Amino acid sequence: MASSIPTVAEYVVNRLADLGIDRVFGVPGDYSFPFDDAIEACDRLEWIVCANELNAAYAADGYARINGVSILSTTYGVGELSALNGVMGAKSQRLPVFHIVGAPSTQIQRQNLITHHTLGDGVYNNFRAASELACCVSAYLTPDNVIEEMERVIREALRLCQPVYITVPMDLGRMPIIGRPVKGLPISQIKRAQSDPAALEASIQFILEKIESSKNTIALPTQFIANFGVLELLKQFLNKSNIPYATTPMDKAVISEANPNYLGIYNGMSSSPTSLKATIESADLVLDIGGVVFEDFNTTFWTDSIASSRLLTLGDQFVRMGNTIFTGIVLSDVLAGLAQRISSGAKSNAVDSQIQLPLAGEPTDPTSSANFYPRLHKMLKAGDVLVVETGTCITHTTPMILPDGVGFQTQTLWGSIGWATPAAEGICMANKKGRTILVTGDGSHQLTANEIGVMGRYDIKPIIFVLNNNIYGVENVLSEIGPSYDNLAKWNYSQVPGAMGCDSWFCVRASTVAELDAAIEKANTFDGASYIEVMIPTSESQPLPMSVQNQIYKTNIPGKE
Ligand SMILES: Cc1ncc(C[n+]2csc(CCOP(=O)(O)OP(=O)(O)O)c2C)c(N)n1
Ligand SMILES: [Mg+2]
């Protein structure tokens, strides 16, 4: 910090850095200069200046998925509003992103001066409600409230696992704080919330009894377990109990898929293997650990059917089975109690489900989904994180059984295309264990491809596959006519990194299986970023037959015939 007494802005960024954050994603702006300068001056934080605020928000989302928490810095009005879609996505996916925003000084406000980034109406809080909506809690800082306010918002962000909105007028941001600064702990050492002891004991007892009296129990662990920082407790519980588990697409690979107890992906009528739907829906007891999102894309249009009398949810601050509900309890305590007290279960007889997809295709064959995905699967190894965009790539990658230690990140619920490219940047910066491999459709990539230049600037080394089918393929499939609005502007994708200054990147277009094999081999050994454009026939994306579309859109919407 610049002086012994930090300014409000310096205090904020340093207090957040205490949580174990080493970068800030954002775009600077004059109202934010107090924050921008404080970030620059903080030797624990690196400024990652993104191509725009939406990209920055997606990158902060990605970084928080691996690191547990992140910082996004934008300027008043024009900046914060551009970030909103991304921050809202982080809210829906339950990620604590601290969104810090500088505002016009209170001197400007008191004089009622018309100033830039406003509506010219002399109102300075027009955007507050919009930004607040994307967060679980907000703070309006002054020199004398900043210490307490930071403790409050950090606590709430971690308790609720959602974004926070923090703003300060420029003049106040540059003033020294009043009071005694707090030196915080890294998130791994913070107890995020506490349970009522009696409710906790009753809920654990209830769960143990249900498991004890069930002949076959199946667990559905969720991504939220990782977000809440209690993955190790989940692993202890499942390892000790030997309860078999599956996940929904949104929760894929939250724990290892290379385990005899792993059953597959529960996705309603598209479950993988197909028999898994019946296996889960006929189980005596299904343990929803963290709160499964029974959403259309996560259950193939609500074709899930688990009787509520057999579904035991270990939720965020509650446990529920039918009408029995325990409240005032937190997941970490419930899982810790279960891990400690569950009886050891017999080892499963199931065989290790690791399956390598057959490598289809002759060297001269044109590239296609049929020959691309098995090759993608083959290159994966422990430490890798696969980041997959919304689009046809998600349907192909969801059923893949991933090797031990391979992570999988997607934005199933919020589903904002363009997310994956900047999110891969944030994930790559947080992922110290291995490679970050992005798979994106071309249409999605066009929304946020300018972030490639930022990746080059900060010298990160992702492996990027852009699937060029020249169409919004998945939309075309879902449309009965295959409309022209799903066609794309033709880009020469493999030239994009070069144009954006990524001079040392390995960039190539693969049109045949031989070219794809050579590209993957090079990416596997190259000490640098790789960008591989894979040609996929547009003809793969044919509209689904009307009968199937009717099934998707009408028959399975609850309450409709
Ligand atoms: C921000 C946003 N805009 C529009 C959509 C609607 N949408 C969903 S998937 C998709 C097309 C994706 O196409 P592409 O990335 O090329 O993947 P493909 O299916 O062709 O492999 C669109 C436009 C969305 N989900 N998010
Ligand atoms: Mg496409």
XYZ file of C-alpha atoms and ligand atoms in Angstrom:
588
model
C 0.000 0.000 0.000
C 1.179 3.508 -0.865
C 1.168 4.965 2.675
C 0.722 3.550 6.134
C -2.955 4.514 6.094
C -4.506 3.083 2.949
C -7.119 4.909 0.913
C -10.602 3.442 0.674
C -9.821 1.996 -2.783
C -6.470 0.596 -1.646
C -8.087 -0.983 1.349
C -10.771 -2.650 -0.793
C -8.397 -4.264 -3.263
C -5.953 -5.353 -0.571
C -8.697 -6.790 1.600
C -9.953 -8.766 -1.406
C -6.417 -9.910 -2.271
C -6.247 -11.393 1.253
C -8.829 -13.962 0.081
C -6.207 -15.442 -2.232
C -6.799 -13.573 -5.482
C -3.858 -12.717 -7.745
C -5.528 -10.969 -10.721
C -8.223 -8.461 -11.466
C -10.228 -8.621 -14.698
C -11.690 -5.418 -16.031
C -11.482 -2.282 -18.112
C -10.241 0.972 -16.524
C -12.186 4.243 -16.642
C -11.818 7.671 -15.075
C -14.443 7.236 -12.349
C -12.638 4.038 -11.415
C -9.129 5.502 -11.299
C -8.948 5.185 -7.501
C -9.583 1.437 -7.834
C -7.521 1.155 -11.030
C -4.500 2.813 -9.400
C -4.893 0.773 -6.232
C -4.860 -2.450 -8.270
C -1.779 -1.251 -10.146
C -0.025 -0.427 -6.868
C -0.895 -3.724 -5.166
C 1.987 -6.123 -5.626
C -0.267 -9.121 -4.971
C -2.571 -8.298 -7.906
C -2.015 -8.291 -11.654
C -4.225 -6.104 -13.826
C -5.795 -8.131 -16.654
C -7.167 -5.491 -19.018
C -9.832 -7.299 -21.028
C -11.153 -6.458 -24.493
C -14.466 -5.265 -22.988
C -16.386 -5.508 -19.722
C -18.567 -8.439 -20.794
C -15.453 -10.463 -21.535
C -13.994 -9.345 -18.209
C -17.083 -10.574 -16.378
C -16.917 -13.959 -18.143
C -13.200 -14.198 -17.336
C -13.893 -13.365 -13.686
C -16.581 -16.080 -13.692
C -14.052 -18.593 -15.065
C -11.358 -17.582 -12.585
C -13.794 -17.914 -9.643
C -14.737 -21.444 -10.723
C -11.162 -22.606 -10.091
C -9.928 -20.105 -7.497
C -13.169 -19.860 -5.516
C -13.457 -16.078 -5.757
C -12.509 -13.285 -8.188
C -12.469 -9.499 -8.778
C -14.060 -7.620 -11.687
C -13.343 -3.892 -12.056
C -15.450 -1.664 -14.326
C -16.310 1.987 -14.578
C -19.565 3.752 -13.784
C -22.585 3.216 -16.071
C -21.111 2.266 -19.438
C -18.683 -0.250 -17.932
C -20.802 -1.847 -15.255
C -23.791 -2.171 -17.583
C -21.681 -3.912 -20.249
C -20.597 -6.421 -17.621
C -24.110 -7.186 -16.408
C -24.870 -10.277 -18.502
C -21.662 -11.875 -17.309
C -22.192 -10.971 -13.651
C -25.759 -12.250 -13.818
C -24.387 -15.513 -15.222
C -22.022 -15.765 -12.251
C -25.022 -15.242 -9.986
C -27.009 -18.021 -11.614
C -24.013 -20.374 -11.535
C -23.320 -19.419 -7.874
C -19.881 -17.797 -8.101
C -18.593 -15.063 -5.763
C -17.332 -12.345 -8.108
C -16.536 -9.005 -6.436
C -17.640 -6.315 -8.898
C -15.926 -3.031 -7.969
C -17.160 0.126 -9.672
C -15.992 3.728 -9.336
C -18.624 6.482 -9.406
C -18.766 10.289 -9.908
C -17.401 12.205 -6.930
C -19.779 13.477 -4.289
C -18.538 16.995 -5.130
C -19.910 16.582 -8.656
C -23.089 15.109 -7.244
C -23.613 17.931 -4.724
C -23.277 20.551 -7.463
C -25.684 18.617 -9.679
C -23.269 18.846 -12.596
C -24.168 16.997 -15.751
C -21.395 14.522 -16.250
C -20.433 11.801 -18.752
C -21.858 8.259 -18.621
C -25.145 9.594 -17.243
C -28.540 10.240 -18.794
C -27.967 13.981 -18.400
C -30.719 14.146 -15.803
C -28.570 14.951 -12.781
C -29.383 11.568 -11.282
C -26.316 9.616 -10.198
C -27.806 6.335 -9.107
C -29.717 5.367 -12.247
C -27.712 2.155 -12.751
C -27.431 1.082 -9.157
C -30.525 -1.100 -9.161
C -29.458 -2.886 -12.353
C -26.005 -3.699 -11.012
C -27.385 -4.684 -7.619
C -29.759 -7.128 -9.258
C -26.832 -9.214 -10.479
C -25.403 -9.480 -6.971
C -26.464 -10.894 -3.621
C -25.296 -7.905 -1.616
C -23.901 -4.421 -2.245
C -21.864 -1.732 -0.465
C -21.631 2.044 -0.917
C -18.335 2.911 0.636
C -17.108 5.854 2.654
C -13.858 6.258 4.594
C -15.622 5.495 7.863
C -17.732 2.503 6.775
C -15.309 0.682 4.473
C -13.786 -1.621 7.094
C -17.097 -2.930 8.411
C -18.733 -2.962 5.000
C -15.968 -5.086 3.491
C -16.292 -7.638 6.291
C -20.056 -7.747 5.754
C -19.975 -8.182 1.975
C -17.160 -10.738 2.026
C -19.066 -12.749 4.575
C -22.299 -12.624 2.567
C -20.580 -13.378 -0.761
C -19.034 -16.507 0.699
C -22.159 -17.542 2.611
C -24.411 -17.164 -0.448
C -21.742 -17.895 -3.068
C -22.841 -15.094 -5.382
C -21.452 -11.806 -6.744
C -21.108 -8.581 -4.754
C -21.452 -4.978 -5.969
C -19.024 -2.515 -4.371
C -18.974 1.138 -5.375
C -17.323 4.325 -4.169
C -17.420 7.916 -5.468
C -14.005 9.039 -6.763
C -13.332 11.609 -4.054
C -14.132 9.220 -1.199
C -12.168 6.436 -2.882
C -8.977 8.515 -2.593
C -9.451 9.363 1.109
C -7.686 7.455 3.892
C -9.763 4.905 5.750
C -10.895 5.615 9.308
C -10.452 2.785 11.777
C -8.299 -0.272 12.219
C -7.750 -2.322 9.040
C -8.562 -6.037 9.051
C -6.056 -8.546 7.737
C -8.138 -11.318 6.203
C -7.619 -15.026 5.630
C -7.498 -16.948 2.355
C -10.896 -18.461 1.501
C -9.703 -22.000 2.163
C -9.345 -21.058 5.846
C -12.659 -19.261 6.230
C -15.705 -20.840 7.803
C -18.366 -19.484 5.485
C -21.443 -19.986 7.645
C -22.522 -21.789 10.790
C -25.290 -24.229 11.580
C -27.785 -24.318 14.402
C -26.400 -27.284 16.404
C -29.758 -28.933 17.131
C -30.992 -28.612 13.539
C -27.661 -29.913 12.284
C -27.746 -32.975 14.515
C -31.358 -33.724 13.580
C -30.666 -33.399 9.853
C -27.570 -35.613 9.942
C -29.459 -38.215 11.959
C -32.323 -38.078 9.451
C -29.996 -38.527 6.457
C -28.088 -41.385 8.082
C -31.332 -43.198 8.885
C -32.588 -42.808 5.338
C -29.333 -44.163 3.914
C -29.340 -46.998 6.460
C -32.855 -48.113 5.551
C -32.385 -47.798 1.784
C -31.385 -50.866 -0.237
C -29.964 -48.826 -3.053
C -28.930 -45.211 -2.748
C -27.548 -43.104 -5.595
C -25.956 -39.697 -5.173
C -26.205 -36.738 -7.547
C -23.373 -34.400 -6.487
C -23.458 -30.891 -7.946
C -21.064 -28.221 -9.116
C -22.225 -26.052 -6.198
C -20.246 -28.328 -3.865
C -17.070 -27.124 -5.579
C -18.250 -23.501 -5.525
C -18.960 -23.706 -1.799
C -15.451 -25.077 -1.237
C -16.560 -28.403 0.257
C -15.413 -30.815 -2.437
C -13.019 -32.654 -0.133
C -15.813 -33.402 2.339
C -17.989 -34.711 -0.479
C -15.187 -37.004 -1.651
C -14.643 -38.300 1.889
C -18.351 -39.041 2.276
C -18.682 -40.832 -1.070
C -15.421 -42.763 -0.709
C -16.293 -44.011 2.741
C -19.928 -44.870 2.001
C -19.217 -46.275 -1.470
C -22.498 -44.801 -2.651
C -22.593 -44.833 -6.473
C -23.035 -41.466 -8.120
C -24.018 -39.763 -11.352
C -24.184 -36.096 -12.285
C -26.345 -33.901 -14.461
C -24.597 -32.200 -17.426
C -24.194 -28.987 -15.436
C -22.334 -30.842 -12.697
C -20.204 -33.015 -14.962
C -16.852 -34.132 -13.539
C -17.282 -32.263 -10.247
C -15.781 -35.466 -8.890
C -13.910 -38.154 -10.778
C -15.647 -40.024 -13.580
C -12.830 -42.602 -13.592
C -14.232 -44.409 -10.579
C -16.111 -47.724 -10.381
C -18.862 -45.908 -8.466
C -19.448 -43.453 -11.310
C -22.639 -44.314 -13.177
C -22.819 -41.646 -15.884
C -24.729 -38.512 -16.803
C -28.325 -38.115 -15.624
C -29.993 -35.997 -18.282
C -33.619 -37.155 -18.439
C -34.346 -38.977 -21.702
C -30.781 -38.301 -22.974
C -29.076 -39.903 -19.974
C -25.826 -41.647 -20.709
C -25.865 -44.637 -20.587
C -29.550 -44.676 -21.550
C -30.367 -47.163 -18.795
C -29.203 -44.656 -16.158
C -32.551 -42.839 -16.225
C -34.371 -45.952 -15.030
C -31.570 -46.836 -12.593
C -31.839 -43.490 -10.845
C -35.580 -43.137 -10.999
C -36.095 -46.611 -9.494
C -33.519 -46.171 -6.697
C -34.922 -46.233 -3.135
C -33.086 -43.048 -2.305
C -31.534 -40.323 -4.447
C -29.203 -37.954 -2.601
C -29.145 -34.576 -4.302
C -25.949 -33.090 -2.892
C -25.847 -29.327 -3.329
C -29.086 -28.702 -5.229
C -29.526 -30.233 -8.688
C -30.920 -27.724 -11.163
C -33.818 -29.487 -12.881
C -33.715 -27.084 -15.809
C -34.691 -27.794 -19.428
C -31.144 -28.048 -20.845
C -29.977 -30.006 -17.793
C -32.737 -32.619 -17.974
C -33.499 -32.740 -21.746
C -36.620 -30.642 -21.467
C -37.763 -31.785 -18.035
C -37.822 -35.472 -18.931
C -36.444 -36.228 -15.454
C -38.721 -38.020 -13.055
C -37.457 -38.660 -9.537
C -40.310 -39.094 -7.047
C -40.113 -36.383 -4.389
C -40.670 -39.063 -1.727
C -37.317 -40.606 -2.700
C -35.348 -37.434 -3.310
C -33.307 -36.227 -0.347
C -31.815 -32.800 -1.037
C -28.770 -31.575 0.872
C -29.259 -27.991 -0.198
C -27.724 -24.622 0.449
C -28.760 -24.023 4.084
C -31.454 -26.699 4.177
C -32.071 -30.439 3.996
C -35.327 -31.591 2.517
C -37.211 -34.776 1.769
C -40.851 -34.326 0.786
C -42.434 -32.229 3.488
C -39.636 -32.783 5.984
C -37.373 -29.756 5.967
C -34.427 -28.869 8.203
C -33.269 -25.264 8.054
C -30.522 -23.171 9.636
C -27.816 -25.625 8.576
C -24.921 -25.342 6.164
C -23.623 -27.853 3.654
C -20.093 -27.965 5.013
C -21.355 -29.026 8.442
C -23.804 -31.565 7.011
C -21.159 -33.139 4.785
C -18.543 -33.121 7.558
C -20.999 -34.895 9.879
C -21.927 -37.444 7.244
C -18.311 -38.110 6.263
C -17.480 -38.771 9.880
C -20.471 -40.888 10.855
C -21.508 -42.801 7.740
C -20.834 -46.549 7.930
C -18.307 -47.837 5.456
C -20.113 -49.277 2.464
C -19.135 -52.362 0.510
C -17.021 -51.728 -2.558
C -19.044 -51.546 -5.733
C -18.817 -54.489 -8.125
C -18.961 -52.219 -11.103
C -16.000 -52.183 -13.443
C -13.973 -49.087 -14.116
C -15.972 -47.173 -16.654
C -13.037 -45.594 -18.471
C -13.841 -45.910 -22.144
C -11.759 -44.540 -25.003
C -14.011 -43.599 -27.884
C -12.951 -45.414 -31.086
C -10.812 -43.188 -33.297
C -13.037 -43.072 -36.382
C -11.916 -41.709 -39.740
C -9.240 -42.283 -42.411
C -6.419 -39.714 -42.776
C -7.907 -38.248 -45.963
C -11.458 -38.024 -44.602
C -12.790 -34.527 -44.039
C -12.982 -33.540 -40.374
C -16.397 -33.950 -38.734
C -17.889 -34.389 -35.275
C -17.536 -38.162 -35.669
C -13.756 -37.972 -35.947
C -13.069 -34.819 -33.864
C -14.559 -35.764 -30.476
C -12.753 -39.121 -30.044
C -9.477 -37.302 -30.729
C -10.323 -34.581 -28.234
C -11.080 -37.304 -25.690
C -7.813 -39.082 -26.350
C -5.669 -36.007 -25.673
C -7.114 -35.341 -22.183
C -4.977 -35.971 -19.118
C -5.026 -35.256 -15.382
C -4.842 -31.546 -14.596
C -6.603 -30.489 -17.794
C -9.751 -28.412 -17.572
C -12.078 -28.733 -20.538
C -14.121 -25.567 -21.078
C -17.111 -26.171 -23.320
C -19.363 -23.540 -24.870
C -23.143 -23.755 -25.254
C -23.872 -25.280 -28.688
C -23.535 -28.662 -30.370
C -20.151 -29.151 -28.656
C -21.868 -29.521 -25.298
C -24.080 -32.366 -26.469
C -21.060 -34.235 -27.851
C -18.802 -33.740 -24.827
C -21.307 -34.317 -22.012
C -21.454 -38.127 -22.360
C -17.640 -38.506 -22.654
C -16.184 -40.323 -19.671
C -13.299 -38.159 -18.562
C -9.981 -39.424 -17.168
C -9.280 -38.900 -13.477
C -8.289 -35.345 -12.639
C -9.837 -33.731 -15.726
C -12.174 -30.834 -14.944
C -15.164 -29.782 -17.018
C -16.645 -26.284 -17.066
C -19.753 -25.140 -18.862
C -22.485 -22.551 -18.439
C -25.501 -24.842 -18.733
C -28.029 -22.797 -16.769
C -27.232 -19.237 -17.885
C -26.220 -20.431 -21.367
C -24.926 -17.132 -22.722
C -22.972 -17.866 -25.879
C -19.571 -16.202 -26.027
C -18.990 -17.081 -22.364
C -16.524 -19.879 -22.987
C -13.733 -17.933 -24.739
C -13.127 -15.333 -21.968
C -14.043 -17.884 -19.271
C -11.252 -20.105 -20.606
C -8.889 -17.162 -20.124
C -9.897 -16.818 -16.460
C -9.783 -20.576 -15.928
C -6.370 -20.824 -17.573
C -5.018 -18.096 -15.269
C -6.366 -19.854 -12.170
C -5.614 -23.431 -13.208
C -2.120 -24.140 -11.920
C -2.494 -27.926 -12.268
C -2.512 -28.410 -16.020
C -3.776 -27.289 -19.395
C -6.952 -25.398 -20.210
C -8.646 -26.699 -23.351
C -11.449 -24.650 -24.881
C -13.991 -26.097 -27.296
C -16.262 -23.502 -28.869
C -18.599 -23.246 -31.816
C -17.753 -20.567 -34.375
C -20.933 -18.547 -33.798
C -20.330 -18.300 -30.060
C -16.674 -17.460 -30.618
C -17.607 -14.508 -32.828
C -19.240 -12.809 -29.824
C -16.070 -12.608 -27.729
C -13.131 -13.571 -29.991
C -11.432 -10.223 -29.287
C -10.358 -11.712 -25.950
C -7.806 -13.809 -27.875
C -5.581 -10.721 -28.096
C -5.750 -10.365 -24.312
C -4.672 -13.997 -23.884
C -1.677 -13.288 -26.110
C -0.826 -10.094 -24.244
C -0.687 -11.878 -20.895
C 1.108 -14.855 -22.390
C -1.209 -17.662 -21.307
C -1.140 -21.001 -23.077
C -4.611 -22.417 -23.665
C -5.421 -24.969 -26.360
C -8.387 -23.666 -28.349
C -10.584 -25.609 -30.746
C -12.956 -23.502 -32.854
C -15.500 -25.643 -34.658
C -16.194 -24.002 -37.997
C -19.548 -25.159 -39.367
C -20.386 -21.605 -40.501
C -23.727 -21.725 -38.739
C -25.471 -21.431 -35.376
C -25.739 -25.204 -35.685
C -27.664 -26.063 -32.563
C -30.287 -23.434 -33.347
C -30.630 -24.738 -36.844
C -31.306 -28.205 -35.462
C -34.034 -26.838 -33.226
C -35.742 -24.936 -36.040
C -38.225 -26.481 -38.417
C -37.089 -24.452 -41.425
C -33.382 -23.863 -40.889
C -33.592 -20.080 -41.233
C -31.012 -17.765 -42.803
C -30.530 -15.913 -39.520
C -28.560 -18.907 -38.297
C -25.915 -18.460 -41.026
C -22.673 -16.768 -39.985
C -20.257 -14.234 -41.383
C -17.343 -16.228 -42.819
C -14.208 -15.761 -40.760
C -10.755 -17.176 -41.343
C -10.523 -18.222 -37.722
C -6.982 -19.556 -37.774
C -5.809 -16.057 -38.783
C -7.506 -14.362 -35.830
C -4.732 -14.839 -33.218
C -2.081 -13.531 -35.645
C -4.139 -10.413 -36.368
C -4.455 -9.882 -32.613
C -0.746 -9.976 -31.958
C -0.433 -13.577 -30.740
C 2.739 -14.015 -32.754
C 4.109 -17.042 -30.940
C 0.885 -19.091 -31.086
C 0.532 -22.288 -33.051
C -2.471 -21.617 -35.334
C -3.819 -23.953 -37.965
C -6.941 -24.926 -39.843
C -7.661 -28.676 -39.921
C -9.869 -29.879 -42.772
C -8.837 -33.537 -42.874
C -8.294 -36.183 -40.226
C -4.557 -36.221 -40.990
C -4.346 -32.448 -40.472
C -6.298 -32.734 -37.240
C -4.037 -35.503 -35.932
C -0.952 -33.459 -36.778
C -2.430 -30.354 -35.135
C -3.286 -32.186 -31.912
C 0.137 -33.799 -31.793
C 1.776 -30.403 -32.145
C -0.534 -28.814 -29.524
C 0.295 -31.634 -27.104
C 4.010 -30.959 -27.321
C 4.193 -27.230 -28.138
C 5.228 -24.945 -25.287
C 2.774 -22.190 -26.121
C -0.846 -21.505 -26.945
C -2.524 -23.438 -29.757
C -5.518 -22.361 -31.816
C -6.995 -25.078 -34.006
C -9.845 -24.317 -36.381
C -11.654 -27.560 -37.149
C -13.906 -27.659 -40.199
C -17.258 -29.337 -39.480
C -19.759 -29.918 -42.304
C -22.690 -27.483 -42.114
C -24.839 -30.395 -43.263
C -24.462 -32.010 -39.814
C -26.871 -29.368 -38.507
C -30.104 -30.431 -40.144
C -33.411 -29.388 -38.586
C -34.838 -32.119 -36.344
C -38.010 -33.773 -37.658
C -41.171 -31.908 -36.659
C -42.301 -34.800 -34.476
C -39.157 -34.489 -32.360
C -39.486 -30.722 -32.146
C -43.035 -31.093 -30.948
C -41.793 -33.482 -28.301
C -39.187 -30.984 -27.133
C -41.212 -27.811 -27.159
C -44.732 -28.908 -26.403
C -45.199 -32.353 -24.946
C -42.653 -31.971 -22.199
C -43.482 -28.505 -21.018
C -45.264 -29.158 -17.726
C -48.941 -28.341 -17.894
C -49.098 -28.522 -21.702
C -50.434 -31.304 -23.863
C -25.904 -14.345 -25.620
C -26.707 -15.343 -26.366
N -27.264 -15.020 -27.551
C -27.978 -15.943 -28.236
C -28.150 -17.206 -27.752
C -28.940 -18.236 -28.544
N -28.051 -19.317 -29.010
C -27.914 -20.469 -28.334
S -26.878 -21.545 -29.070
C -26.607 -20.489 -30.352
C -25.746 -20.886 -31.525
C -24.392 -21.429 -31.212
O -23.715 -21.624 -32.421
P -22.218 -22.067 -32.514
O -21.431 -21.473 -31.429
O -21.732 -21.851 -33.890
O -22.260 -23.618 -32.184
P -22.761 -24.842 -33.100
O -24.067 -25.264 -32.519
O -22.840 -24.377 -34.515
O -21.739 -25.904 -32.944
C -27.330 -19.306 -30.176
C -27.310 -18.170 -31.137
C -27.566 -17.499 -26.495
N -27.678 -18.696 -25.923
N -26.838 -16.570 -25.853
Mg -21.406 -23.136 -35.459
